[in-house]
Coordinates of C-alpha atoms and ligand atoms in Angstrom, one line a residue:
X86 CA 13.0 158.9 231.0
X87 CA 13.5 162.7 231.1
X88 CA 16.0 164.5 233.3
X89 CA 14.3 166.2 236.1
X90 CA 15.9 169.7 235.5
X91 CA 14.0 173.0 235.0
X92 CA 13.1 173.9 231.6
X93 CA 14.1 177.7 231.5
X94 CA 13.8 179.1 228.2
X95 CA 17.0 180.8 227.1
X96 CA 16.4 184.5 226.6
X97 CA 18.3 187.9 225.8
X98 CA 16.4 189.3 228.8
X99 CA 18.4 187.0 231.0
X100 CA 21.8 188.5 229.9
X101 CA 20.4 191.8 230.9
X102 CA 19.1 191.0 234.2
X103 CA 22.3 188.9 235.0
X104 CA 24.4 191.8 234.1
X105 CA 22.4 194.2 236.0
X106 CA 22.9 192.2 239.2
X107 CA 26.4 190.5 238.8
X108 CA 28.3 192.9 236.4
X109 CA 26.3 196.1 237.1
X110 CA 29.6 198.4 237.9
X111 CA 31.3 197.3 234.7
X112 CA 31.6 200.0 232.2
X113 CA 30.4 200.4 228.4
X114 CA 32.5 203.2 226.8
X115 CA 31.1 204.8 223.6
X116 CA 32.8 206.9 221.1
X117 CA 30.3 209.6 220.0
X118 CA 31.7 211.5 217.0
X119 CA 33.7 214.4 218.1
X120 CA 32.1 214.9 221.5
X121 CA 33.8 213.2 224.8
X122 CA 33.6 209.7 225.1
X123 CA 30.1 208.5 226.9
X124 CA 30.6 206.2 229.7
X125 CA 28.4 204.4 232.0
X126 CA 27.6 200.9 233.5
X127 CA 25.7 197.9 232.6
X128 CA 23.4 198.8 235.4
X129 CA 22.6 202.2 233.9
X130 CA 22.4 200.7 230.3
X131 CA 19.9 198.3 231.1
X132 CA 17.8 201.0 233.2
X133 CA 17.7 202.9 230.1
X134 CA 17.0 199.8 228.0
X135 CA 13.9 199.0 230.4
X136 CA 12.6 202.4 230.0
X137 CA 13.0 202.2 226.2
X138 CA 11.0 198.9 226.4
X139 CA 8.5 200.6 228.3
X140 CA 7.9 203.3 225.7
X141 CA 8.2 201.1 222.6
X142 CA 5.2 199.1 224.3
X143 CA 3.0 202.0 223.5
X144 CA 3.9 201.6 219.6
X145 CA 1.0 199.0 219.3
X146 CA 3.6 196.6 217.9
X147 CA 2.9 192.9 217.5
X148 CA 5.5 190.2 218.9
X149 CA 8.0 189.7 216.0
X150 CA 7.5 193.0 214.4
X151 CA 10.9 194.5 213.2
X152 CA 12.6 197.7 214.5
X153 CA 15.4 198.4 212.3
X154 CA 18.6 200.3 213.0
X155 CA 20.9 202.5 210.7
X156 CA 23.6 203.0 213.4
X157 CA 27.2 203.0 214.2
X158 CA 28.6 201.1 217.2
X159 CA 27.7 203.1 220.5
X160 CA 25.5 202.8 223.8
X161 CA 22.4 203.7 222.1
X162 CA 22.6 201.0 219.5
X163 CA 23.2 198.7 222.4
X164 CA 20.1 199.8 224.0
X165 CA 18.0 199.3 220.9
X166 CA 19.5 195.7 220.6
X167 CA 18.0 194.8 223.9
X168 CA 14.9 196.7 224.2
X169 CA 13.7 195.3 221.0
X170 CA 14.6 191.7 221.6
X171 CA 13.5 191.6 225.4
X172 CA 10.3 193.0 224.3
X173 CA 9.8 190.3 221.8
X174 CA 10.4 192.4 218.8
X175 CA 13.4 192.0 216.2
X176 CA 16.2 194.1 216.1
X177 CA 16.9 194.7 212.5
X178 CA 20.5 196.0 211.9
X179 CA 21.0 197.5 208.5
X180 CA 24.2 198.2 206.8
X181 CA 24.2 201.8 205.9
X182 CA 27.0 201.3 203.5
X183 CA 24.6 199.8 200.8
X184 CA 23.3 201.7 197.8
X185 CA 19.9 203.3 198.6
X186 CA 18.0 201.1 196.3
X187 CA 19.2 198.2 198.3
X188 CA 18.4 199.8 201.7
X189 CA 14.8 200.3 200.5
X190 CA 14.8 196.9 199.1
X191 CA 15.9 195.7 202.6
X192 CA 13.6 197.8 204.8
X193 CA 10.5 196.9 202.4
X194 CA 11.4 193.0 202.6
X195 CA 11.6 193.1 206.3
X196 CA 8.6 195.1 206.6
X197 CA 10.4 197.4 209.3
X198 CA 8.0 199.4 211.4
X199 CA 10.4 201.6 213.0
X200 CA 13.6 202.6 212.1
X201 CA 16.2 204.0 214.4
X202 CA 18.9 206.1 212.9
X203 CA 22.1 207.8 214.1
X204 CA 21.9 211.6 213.0
X205 CA 24.8 210.9 210.6
X206 CA 22.3 209.0 208.5
X207 CA 19.4 211.5 208.5
X208 CA 19.7 212.7 205.1
X209 CA 20.2 209.1 203.8
X210 CA 16.8 208.1 205.5
X211 CA 15.1 211.2 203.9
X212 CA 16.1 209.8 200.5
X213 CA 14.5 206.4 201.4
X214 CA 11.3 207.7 203.5
X215 CA 9.2 207.9 200.3
X216 CA 10.0 204.4 199.3
X217 CA 9.4 202.7 202.7
X218 CA 5.6 202.5 203.3
X219 CA 5.8 200.2 206.2
X220 CA 7.8 202.6 208.2
X221 CA 5.5 204.4 210.8
X222 CA 8.3 206.6 212.3
X223 CA 12.0 207.5 212.1
X224 CA 13.5 207.6 215.7
X225 CA 16.7 209.9 215.6
X226 CA 19.4 208.6 218.0
X227 CA 19.9 211.8 219.8
X228 CA 18.9 214.2 222.7
X229 CA 16.1 216.7 222.3
X230 CA 18.6 219.6 222.0
X231 CA 20.6 218.0 219.4
X232 CA 17.7 217.1 217.2
X233 CA 18.5 218.0 213.5
X234 CA 16.3 219.9 211.0
X235 CA 14.7 216.9 208.8
X236 CA 12.0 216.4 206.1
X237 CA 11.6 212.9 207.5
X238 CA 7.8 212.2 208.4
X239 CA 7.0 211.3 211.9
X240 CA 10.1 211.9 213.7
X241 CA 10.8 210.8 217.2
X242 CA 13.5 211.6 219.3
X243 CA 15.3 208.9 221.1
X244 CA 16.2 210.6 224.3
X245 CA 12.8 211.9 224.7
X246 CA 11.6 208.1 224.3
X247 CA 14.0 207.0 227.0
X248 CA 13.0 209.8 229.4
X249 CA 9.3 208.9 229.0
X250 CA 9.7 205.2 230.2
X251 CA 9.8 203.5 233.6
X252 CA 12.8 201.8 234.7
X253 CA 10.8 199.4 236.8
X254 CA 9.5 197.9 233.3
X255 CA 9.3 194.4 233.4
X256 CA 9.9 192.0 230.0
X257 CA 7.2 189.2 229.7
X258 CA 8.7 185.8 229.2
X259 CA 9.3 184.7 225.8
X260 CA 9.6 181.2 223.9
X261 CA 13.2 180.9 223.5
X262 CA 12.6 180.2 219.6
X263 CA 11.4 183.5 219.1
X264 CA 13.2 185.6 216.6
X265 CA 15.2 188.7 218.3
X266 CA 17.5 190.0 215.6
X267 CA 17.6 190.3 211.7
X268 CA 20.7 190.9 209.6
X269 CA 20.6 190.9 205.7
X270 CA 23.7 189.4 203.8
X271 CA 24.4 189.5 200.3
X272 CA 27.0 186.9 200.5
X273 CA 25.1 184.9 197.8
X274 CA 23.8 185.9 194.4
X275 CA 20.3 187.6 193.8
X276 CA 18.6 190.1 196.3
X277 CA 20.0 190.4 199.8
X278 CA 18.6 187.7 202.3
X279 CA 17.6 188.0 205.9
X280 CA 19.0 185.8 208.5
X281 CA 16.7 185.8 211.6
X282 CA 18.2 184.8 214.8
X283 CA 16.4 183.4 217.7
X284 CA 17.0 184.0 221.4
X285 CA 18.3 180.5 221.7
X286 CA 20.8 180.6 219.0
X287 CA 22.0 183.8 220.1
X288 CA 22.6 182.8 223.8
X289 CA 24.2 179.6 222.8
X290 CA 26.4 181.5 220.2
X291 CA 27.3 184.0 223.2
X292 CA 28.2 181.1 225.2
X293 CA 30.6 179.3 222.8
X294 CA 32.1 182.7 221.8
X295 CA 33.3 183.2 225.5
X296 CA 35.2 179.7 225.5
X297 CA 38.9 180.2 226.2
X298 CA 39.7 178.7 222.7
X299 CA 36.9 180.6 220.8
X300 CA 37.1 184.3 221.4
X301 CA 38.2 183.7 225.2
X302 CA 36.2 186.5 226.9
X303 CA 36.5 186.9 230.7
X304 CA 35.4 189.4 233.2
X305 CA 39.0 190.5 233.4
X306 CA 38.9 191.7 229.6
X307 CA 38.1 194.8 228.0
X308 CA 36.6 194.3 224.6
X309 CA 36.3 196.4 221.6
X310 CA 34.6 195.1 218.3
X311 CA 36.0 196.8 215.6
X312 CA 33.3 195.2 213.6
X313 CA 30.1 197.0 212.9
X314 CA 27.1 196.2 214.9
X315 CA 25.2 196.0 211.9
X316 CA 27.4 193.3 210.7
X317 CA 26.4 190.1 212.3
X318 CA 25.7 191.6 215.5
X319 CA 29.4 192.8 215.9
X320 CA 30.2 189.0 215.9
X321 CA 28.1 188.4 219.1
X322 CA 30.2 190.9 221.3
X323 CA 27.2 192.7 222.7
X324 CA 25.9 189.7 223.9
X325 CA 29.0 187.9 225.2
X326 CA 30.5 190.8 227.1
X327 CA 27.7 191.4 229.6
X328 CA 27.3 187.7 229.9
X329 CA 31.1 187.4 231.0
X330 CA 31.2 190.8 232.9
X331 CA 33.9 192.2 230.2
X332 CA 34.1 196.1 229.8
X333 CA 32.9 196.9 226.5
X334 CA 34.4 199.6 224.1
X335 CA 32.2 200.8 221.1
X336 CA 34.3 202.6 218.7
X337 CA 31.3 204.8 217.1
X338 CA 32.0 205.8 213.6
X339 CA 35.9 205.7 213.8
X340 CA 36.5 202.0 212.9
X341 CA 38.4 202.7 209.9
X342 CA 40.8 205.2 211.7
X343 CA 44.1 203.0 212.6
X344 CA 45.4 205.7 214.7
X345 CA 42.1 206.3 216.7
X346 CA 41.7 202.8 217.2
X347 CA 45.2 202.5 218.9
X348 CA 44.7 205.4 220.9
X349 CA 41.4 203.8 222.1
X350 CA 43.2 200.7 222.9
X351 CA 45.7 202.4 225.1
X352 CA 43.4 204.6 226.8
X353 CA 40.6 202.3 227.6
X354 CA 42.9 199.4 228.4
X355 CA 41.8 197.2 225.5
X356 CA 42.7 193.5 226.0
X357 CA 40.6 192.0 223.2
X358 CA 39.6 192.9 220.1
X359 CA 38.2 191.8 216.7
X360 CA 37.9 193.0 213.2
X361 CA 38.6 192.4 209.4
X362 CA 42.2 192.4 208.0
X363 CA 41.9 195.7 206.4
X364 CA 41.4 197.2 210.0
X365 CA 44.6 195.8 211.4
X366 CA 46.6 196.9 208.5
X367 CA 45.6 200.4 208.9
X368 CA 46.4 200.2 212.8
X369 CA 49.7 198.4 212.0
X370 CA 50.8 201.1 209.7
X371 CA 50.1 203.5 212.5
X372 CA 51.9 201.9 215.1
X373 CA 55.0 201.5 212.7
X374 CA 55.0 205.0 211.6
X375 CA 54.5 206.5 215.2
X376 CA 56.5 203.9 217.4
X377 CA 53.5 203.7 219.7
X378 CA 52.7 200.3 221.2
X379 CA 49.2 198.6 222.2
X380 CA 50.5 197.2 225.5
X381 CA 47.3 196.2 227.1
X382 CA 46.0 194.2 224.0
X383 CA 46.8 190.4 224.4
X384 CA 44.6 189.1 221.5
X385 CA 42.7 189.8 218.7
X386 CA 40.4 187.9 216.1
X387 CA 40.7 188.5 212.6
X388 CA 38.1 187.1 210.3
X389 CA 35.7 188.1 207.5
X390 CA 38.5 187.4 205.1
X391 CA 41.8 185.6 205.1
X392 CA 44.3 186.8 207.4
X393 CA 47.9 187.7 205.7
X394 CA 50.8 186.4 207.7
X395 CA 52.4 189.8 207.6
X396 CA 49.6 190.8 210.1
X397 CA 50.3 187.8 212.4
X398 CA 54.3 188.4 212.5
X399 CA 53.7 192.1 213.1
X400 CA 51.5 191.5 216.1
X401 CA 54.2 189.0 217.3
X402 CA 56.2 192.0 217.5
X403 CA 53.7 193.6 219.7
X404 CA 53.2 190.5 222.1
X405 CA 49.5 190.2 220.7
X406 CA 48.3 186.8 219.9
X407 CA 46.4 186.9 216.4
X408 CA 43.3 184.1 216.2
X409 CA 42.0 183.6 212.7
X410 CA 38.2 183.3 212.9
X411 CA 36.1 182.0 210.1
X412 CA 32.1 182.3 210.1
X413 CA 29.3 184.0 208.1
X414 CA 26.2 186.3 208.9
X415 CA 24.3 182.6 208.5
X416 CA 26.2 181.4 211.2
X417 CA 25.7 184.2 214.0
X418 CA 28.8 184.3 212.8
X419 CA 31.3 182.1 214.5
X420 CA 32.1 178.6 212.9
X421 CA 35.9 178.0 213.4
X422 CA 39.0 179.7 215.4
X423 CA 42.4 179.2 215.1
X424 CA 43.8 179.1 218.5
X425 CA 46.7 177.2 217.5
X426 CA 47.7 174.2 219.9
X427 CA 51.2 174.2 218.4
X428 CA 53.9 176.5 218.6
X429 CA 56.9 177.8 216.7
X430 CA 59.4 175.6 218.8
X431 CA 57.4 172.6 218.2
X432 CA 56.6 172.9 214.5
X433 CA 59.7 175.0 213.3
X434 CA 58.9 178.6 211.6
X435 CA 57.5 177.2 208.1
X436 CA 55.0 174.8 209.5
X437 CA 54.1 177.1 212.1
X438 CA 53.4 179.5 209.6
X439 CA 51.2 177.1 207.6
X440 CA 49.1 176.0 210.6
X441 CA 48.3 179.5 211.9
X442 CA 47.1 180.6 208.5
X443 CA 44.3 178.1 208.5
X444 CA 40.7 179.1 209.4
X445 CA 40.9 177.0 212.6
X446 CA 39.1 174.2 214.2
X447 CA 35.2 174.1 214.6
X448 CA 34.1 175.1 218.0
X449 CA 31.9 173.1 220.0
X450 CA 28.2 173.5 218.7
X451 CA 29.5 173.7 215.1
X452 CA 29.9 170.7 213.1
X453 CA 31.4 171.0 209.4
X454 CA 32.3 168.6 206.4
X455 CA 33.7 168.9 203.0
X456 CA 31.9 167.2 199.9
X457 CA 32.6 166.7 196.1
X458 CA 30.3 167.7 193.5
X459 CA 27.9 164.6 194.0
X460 CA 27.6 165.5 197.8
X461 CA 30.1 162.5 199.0
X462 CA 32.1 163.3 202.1
X463 CA 35.8 163.9 201.4
X464 CA 38.5 163.0 203.9
X465 CA 39.9 165.1 206.4
X466 CA 43.6 164.8 205.0
X467 CA 44.4 168.5 204.6
X468 CA 44.6 167.9 200.6
X469 CA 41.3 167.1 199.4
X470 CA 39.0 170.0 198.8
X471 CA 35.5 170.4 198.4
X472 CA 32.4 172.4 199.4
X473 CA 32.1 173.2 203.0
X474 CA 28.8 172.4 204.7
X475 CA 28.1 173.2 208.2
X476 CA 25.4 172.6 210.7
X477 CA 24.4 173.6 214.6
X478 CA 22.0 175.4 216.7
X479 CA 23.3 178.9 215.7
X480 CA 23.5 178.0 211.9
X481 CA 20.6 179.6 209.6
X482 CA 18.1 176.9 208.3
X483 CA 16.4 179.2 205.8
X484 CA 16.3 182.8 205.0
X485 CA 13.7 185.1 206.2
X486 CA 10.6 185.0 204.1
X487 CA 12.1 182.5 202.1
X488 CA 11.3 179.4 204.0
X489 CA 10.7 176.0 202.2
X490 CA 12.6 177.5 199.1
X491 CA 16.1 177.5 200.4
X492 CA 18.8 176.5 198.0
X493 CA 21.3 176.1 200.6
X494 CA 19.7 173.4 202.7
X495 CA 21.5 170.1 202.0
X496 CA 19.9 167.5 203.9
X497 CA 20.0 169.4 207.2
X498 CA 23.5 171.0 206.3
X499 CA 24.2 174.6 205.3
X500 CA 26.1 174.9 202.2
X501 CA 28.6 178.0 202.9
X502 CA 29.8 178.7 199.4
X503 CA 33.3 178.4 200.5
X504 CA 35.6 175.7 199.4
X505 CA 37.9 174.3 201.9
X506 CA 40.3 171.3 203.2
X507 CA 40.2 170.0 206.6
X508 CA 43.4 168.3 207.9
X509 CA 43.5 165.2 210.4
X510 CA 43.7 167.5 213.4
X511 CA 40.4 169.4 212.2
X512 CA 42.0 172.6 211.1
X513 CA 40.0 173.9 208.1
X514 CA 41.5 176.0 205.5
X515 CA 39.8 178.2 202.8
X516 CA 41.0 177.5 199.3
X517 CA 38.3 179.2 197.1
X518 CA 34.6 180.5 197.1
X519 CA 31.9 179.0 195.0
X520 CA 29.5 182.0 195.6
X521 CA 29.8 184.6 193.0
X522 CA 30.8 187.6 195.2
X523 CA 33.6 189.9 196.1
X524 CA 34.6 190.8 199.5
X525 CA 36.2 194.2 200.0
X526 CA 37.3 195.3 203.4
X527 CA 34.9 192.9 205.1
X528 CA 32.0 194.2 203.0
X529 CA 30.4 192.0 200.3
X530 CA 30.1 193.3 196.6
X531 CA 27.9 191.5 194.3
X532 CA 29.6 190.8 191.2
X533 CA 26.2 190.4 189.4
X534 CA 25.1 193.8 190.0
X535 CA 28.4 195.3 188.9
X536 CA 28.2 192.7 185.7
X537 CA 24.6 194.0 184.8
X538 CA 25.5 197.6 185.0
X539 CA 28.5 197.0 182.8
X540 CA 26.6 195.0 180.1
X541 CA 24.1 198.1 180.1
X542 CA 26.8 199.9 178.4
X543 CA 26.0 200.2 174.7
X544 CA 29.6 199.3 173.6
X545 CA 30.1 196.0 175.8
X546 CA 29.4 192.9 174.3
X547 CA 30.2 190.9 177.5
X548 CA 31.6 191.7 180.8
X549 CA 32.4 189.5 184.2
X550 CA 33.6 190.7 187.5
X551 CA 36.3 189.0 189.6
X552 CA 37.4 189.5 193.0
X553 CA 41.2 190.0 192.9
X554 CA 44.0 190.3 195.6
X555 CA 44.5 193.7 197.0
X556 CA 47.0 194.4 199.8
X557 CA 44.7 196.8 201.5
X558 CA 41.3 195.7 200.9
X559 CA 41.9 191.8 200.8
X560 CA 40.0 191.7 197.3
X561 CA 38.8 194.4 194.8
X562 CA 36.6 193.9 191.7
X563 CA 38.6 193.7 188.6
X564 CA 36.3 194.0 185.3
X565 CA 37.0 192.0 182.4
X566 CA 35.3 193.3 179.2
X567 CA 34.6 192.0 175.6
X568 CA 34.0 195.3 173.5
X569 CA 31.1 195.1 171.1
X570 CA 32.0 194.7 167.5
X571 CA 31.9 198.2 166.5
X572 CA 33.1 199.6 169.8
X573 CA 36.9 198.9 169.7
X574 CA 37.3 202.6 170.9
X575 CA 35.8 201.8 174.4
X576 CA 38.4 203.0 176.9
X577 CA 38.8 202.0 180.6
X578 CA 38.1 205.5 181.8
X579 CA 35.0 205.9 179.8
X580 CA 33.9 202.3 181.2
X581 CA 34.4 203.3 184.9
X582 CA 32.9 206.6 184.3
X583 CA 29.6 204.8 183.5
X584 CA 29.1 203.2 186.8
X585 CA 28.7 206.8 188.4
X586 CA 25.2 206.9 190.1
X587 CA 24.5 203.2 189.0
X588 CA 26.2 201.2 191.6
X589 CA 27.6 202.4 195.2
X590 CA 30.9 204.1 194.6
X591 CA 33.0 201.8 196.5
X592 CA 31.5 198.7 194.3
X593 CA 33.3 200.4 191.1
X594 CA 36.1 198.2 189.8
X595 CA 39.5 199.2 190.4
X596 CA 40.4 198.5 186.9
X597 CA 39.2 197.2 183.5
X598 CA 40.9 194.7 181.3
X599 CA 39.8 194.1 177.8
X600 CA 39.7 190.8 176.2
X601 CA 38.5 189.0 173.0
X602 CA 36.4 186.5 174.6
X603 CA 35.3 185.2 178.0
X604 CA 35.9 181.6 179.0
X605 CA 32.4 179.7 178.9
X606 CA 31.0 176.6 180.0
X607 CA 29.1 174.2 177.9
X608 CA 25.8 175.8 179.0
X609 CA 27.1 179.1 178.3
X610 CA 28.0 180.5 181.8
X611 CA 31.3 182.4 182.3
X612 CA 33.8 180.2 183.9
X613 CA 34.8 182.4 186.9
X614 CA 37.4 179.9 188.0
X615 CA 39.1 180.0 184.5
X616 CA 38.9 183.6 184.5
X617 CA 40.6 184.1 188.0
X618 CA 43.2 181.6 186.9
X619 CA 44.0 183.8 183.7
X620 CA 44.2 186.8 185.8
X621 CA 46.0 185.2 188.9
X622 CA 49.2 187.3 188.2
X623 CA 47.4 190.7 187.5
X624 CA 48.6 193.7 189.7
X625 CA 46.1 196.5 190.3
X626 CA 47.6 199.8 189.0
X627 CA 48.6 201.7 192.3
X628 CA 46.2 204.4 191.8
X629 CA 43.5 201.9 192.5
X630 CA 41.3 202.1 195.7
Ligands
ADP59 P1 31.6 187.8 208.5 O1 32.2 188.7 207.4 O2 31.0 188.5 209.7 O3 32.5 186.7 208.7 P2 30.0 187.3 206.2 O4 28.7 186.6 206.1 O5 29.9 188.7 205.7 O6 30.4 187.3 207.6 O7 31.0 186.7 205.2 C1 31.1 185.4 205.2 C2 32.3 184.8 204.2 O8 33.4 185.6 204.4 C3 32.7 183.5 204.3 O9 31.5 182.5 203.9 C4 34.0 183.4 203.7 O10 33.7 183.7 202.2 C5 34.7 184.7 204.0 N1 35.6 184.5 205.2 C6 35.2 184.7 206.6 N2 36.1 184.6 207.4 C7 37.4 184.3 206.8 C8 38.4 183.5 206.8 N3 38.9 183.7 208.0 N4 39.2 183.4 205.8 C9 38.8 183.3 204.4 N5 37.4 183.5 204.1 C10 36.7 184.1 205.2

């Protein structure tokens, strides 16, 4: 017998409708480069979103077509998120820090029809336009007066588009399984892969993120995501905040500026924020040097990479609760949060430090397990470690246009590529990574691509790149090279100069070490685990990035 409750579809439009009616007076504040901060309310935001949707309706797109963004965190980006999704299109957020070749690959793979760009990225877009035949027009996210000169073909002014629309525009009902957003990840080997979120997955994830022991977002909060909106939907904040009625502060292109972020927290009364460890290190350095405080801030979520104990202890001093979060683009992203049940008093200093460093417990909606090489379940004893698998309604089942050939699907579980332990209380701790990538300041570096570029050098016999601890960026690439037989004169400087123009500048290894032979498996693959072991005590020269 079925229950007798209404079968209403979960939709992003319902967040907009709810926020317009219930949280209409709550503010969204955006940093706009050097201009004064832009402020308006959810009511105004969604009125403009409706106008934008009305104008987009004239583009002749089909349901599911992709509208891409190359943009920082601000109100226009927020409007595009909603206008595209509520209209049944897919908002494809692109990471502008990628190398142009990868950007072109991603735009072509996604078959983006329109690309909305911040004026900051006009020259980047100009360099891509010829290689992107699916793109019909480039929307520049600015006013008519501020439109830049550009060689881009088919340019549209964002504000002209908004002005032309009708704010009484109504969104048509959609199936909750319809796609609403797309984000590419290079978190695994090979080409970037598209993670395609649905209305249903996004709503469920936004609900879960609000829970008190997850991010804990309420209408009393002022939330500032210091994680880009092109990076897993800024960890879901643009959906959770209008749902909860929390004021949203969008920090524009200033996310790497610790001093500026601290000022913003103080001036806007930010209570809750989220970002990778590198962001917090920058802010703490400023707070310590200036003697400034962040009195309104009650809690931060640190994720994307392991959080050093020093960040927690420093924030203890400012009365800010630090919660570690673990997740992935493939998980929308939230998987676990460490809202520790224990205290310093109950555990003692050392034990407490151990517990709070863990990645945390699964939030309701995500299930996880660890398995050995044969796929057998391992015990949750805090000692056994194995490959971490997850499943849940906001976990990706296949990648976009790779349906059916998904190497990650593990009898209904998604293989994260992380290695972990889980203790009897359910606290998961990441101990290593199976996937061959490096994560620097929250962004991926593909070791394969760096290695390919390195081995193209005529004096290199073999090369491998490993992620190695770095105090500022969490990890940076260290290149290990075996010189060719007649090439003993190859220097580190020559090697590093070789990467110029071949890979993104920030992908260039921080240092090169030469050895006689790389460790190999029986099948001839480089043993990265062994290599990491060999260099575990290595310290990057201080001149490194
Ligand atoms: P995001 O950075 O938004 O969490 P990505 O898909 O870019 O998502 O990266 C996910 C990967 O980042 C994880 O599989 C893991 O390797 C690493 N990671 C994320 N959070 C943590 C954490 N708290 N501790 C250690 N590693 C983490």
